[in-house]
Amino acid sequence: MTELSLPSSVRARLSAMMFLQFFVWGAWFVTLSTYLGQGLHFAGTDIGRAYATMPWGAIVAPFLVGMIADRFFAAEKVLGVLHLVGAVLLWQSSNVTSPGALCWVLLGYALCYNPTLALVNAVSFNQMKSPEKQ
């Protein structure tokens, strides 16, 4: 093991964290339009609004969560709390049948999920001794 390489246990945990970060998103986001269109019989505009929540969350959430994560709490704790709240919101979205209500629930999820994209990188780079070389 060289001086710059990560211990295998840390590398495995970081790899699992990155896999789960993107697996969660891909598990439901890809098939959302099929479920909304064929399962709930939403109109195309309603499906578009549901998908538009993720970009809005990406615009708004990092400003709010970035201040909290940088100043008050460790990135790992903020990451965990956001994923737990996001899991509850995503689970609740399975019970929603109204297009308007679903958009609000998905917007809440987007506000929780989008900041985690930056937080997983912060957690990963924090584990490295020399991130520019590893």
XYZ file of C-alpha atoms in Angstrom:
134
model
C 0.000 0.000 0.000
C 1.486 3.339 -1.017
C 1.385 6.428 1.134
C -1.426 7.972 -0.942
C -3.684 4.949 -1.258
C -6.740 4.592 0.938
C -7.125 1.605 3.253
C -9.299 -1.033 1.600
C -12.029 -0.732 4.244
C -12.329 3.025 3.663
C -12.272 2.544 -0.107
C -15.040 -0.086 0.152
C -17.218 2.167 2.323
C -16.743 5.153 0.025
C -17.512 2.978 -3.003
C -20.695 1.694 -1.366
C -21.708 5.249 -0.467
C -21.261 6.427 -4.063
C -23.083 3.398 -5.454
C -26.059 3.881 -3.137
C -26.128 7.634 -3.786
C -26.804 7.139 -7.485
C -28.664 3.826 -7.226
C -31.427 5.506 -5.226
C -31.909 8.121 -7.912
C -31.852 5.664 -10.799
C -34.186 3.204 -9.098
C -37.253 5.429 -9.332
C -36.514 8.497 -11.476
C -36.189 6.571 -14.740
C -39.542 4.795 -14.469
C -41.494 7.706 -12.966
C -43.113 8.742 -16.256
C -44.362 5.227 -16.954
C -45.875 4.973 -13.482
C -47.492 8.396 -13.656
C -48.775 7.992 -17.209
C -49.956 4.383 -17.197
C -50.509 3.759 -13.499
C -52.024 7.029 -12.305
C -53.163 8.302 -15.737
C -51.565 11.737 -15.308
C -51.526 14.124 -18.260
C -48.236 14.829 -19.999
C -48.011 18.295 -18.456
C -48.408 16.800 -14.982
C -45.602 14.338 -15.687
C -43.442 17.220 -16.890
C -44.159 19.170 -13.717
C -43.184 16.153 -11.628
C -39.857 15.910 -13.453
C -39.314 19.682 -13.164
C -39.089 19.423 -9.389
C -35.571 17.979 -9.510
C -34.012 20.966 -11.355
C -35.772 23.383 -8.992
C -34.385 21.475 -6.058
C -30.930 21.600 -7.635
C -31.155 25.386 -7.926
C -32.498 26.180 -4.457
C -31.287 23.518 -2.026
C -27.488 23.810 -2.217
C -27.593 27.408 -0.988
C -29.618 26.527 2.083
C -28.013 23.225 2.971
C -24.509 24.428 2.115
C -24.679 27.056 4.830
C -25.930 24.528 7.364
C -23.407 21.831 6.475
C -20.434 24.190 6.416
C -21.152 26.124 9.583
C -23.113 24.060 12.050
C -22.925 20.302 11.419
C -20.593 17.677 10.011
C -21.231 16.796 6.374
C -21.763 13.121 7.295
C -24.589 13.971 9.674
C -26.290 16.336 7.241
C -25.972 13.677 4.532
C -27.609 11.059 6.756
C -30.460 13.314 7.874
C -31.206 14.453 4.317
C -31.331 10.866 3.082
C -33.644 9.824 5.923
C -36.027 12.733 5.338
C -35.843 12.075 1.597
C -36.678 8.408 2.147
C -39.790 9.355 4.120
C -40.881 11.792 1.400
C -40.248 9.288 -1.377
C -42.191 6.644 0.525
C -45.056 9.109 1.024
C -45.090 9.862 -2.694
C -46.239 6.296 -3.318
C -49.526 7.127 -1.573
C -50.195 10.374 -3.444
C -52.589 10.261 -6.395
C -53.093 13.993 -7.022
C -50.728 15.657 -9.514
C -50.433 18.847 -7.464
C -49.739 17.060 -4.200
C -47.214 14.771 -5.880
C -45.293 17.754 -7.236
C -45.003 19.230 -3.738
C -43.823 15.926 -2.273
C -41.297 15.464 -5.080
C -40.096 19.041 -4.637
C -39.508 18.309 -0.963
C -37.572 15.207 -1.967
C -35.548 17.181 -4.514
C -34.685 19.734 -1.833
C -33.390 16.863 0.311
C -31.640 14.823 -2.390
C -29.820 17.416 -4.493
C -27.514 18.711 -1.749
C -26.393 15.150 -1.067
C -24.713 15.077 -4.487
C -22.173 17.621 -3.241
C -22.036 16.218 0.281
C -20.929 12.738 -0.837
C -18.018 14.356 -2.655
C -17.135 16.404 0.420
C -17.196 13.268 2.568
C -15.062 11.388 0.030
C -12.455 14.110 -0.364
C -12.284 14.549 3.395
C -11.082 10.934 3.688
C -8.186 11.451 1.285
C -4.755 12.681 2.308
C -4.040 14.243 -1.079
C -7.277 14.447 -3.155
C -5.573 15.969 -6.208
C -3.325 12.893 -6.501
C -5.707 10.104 -5.518
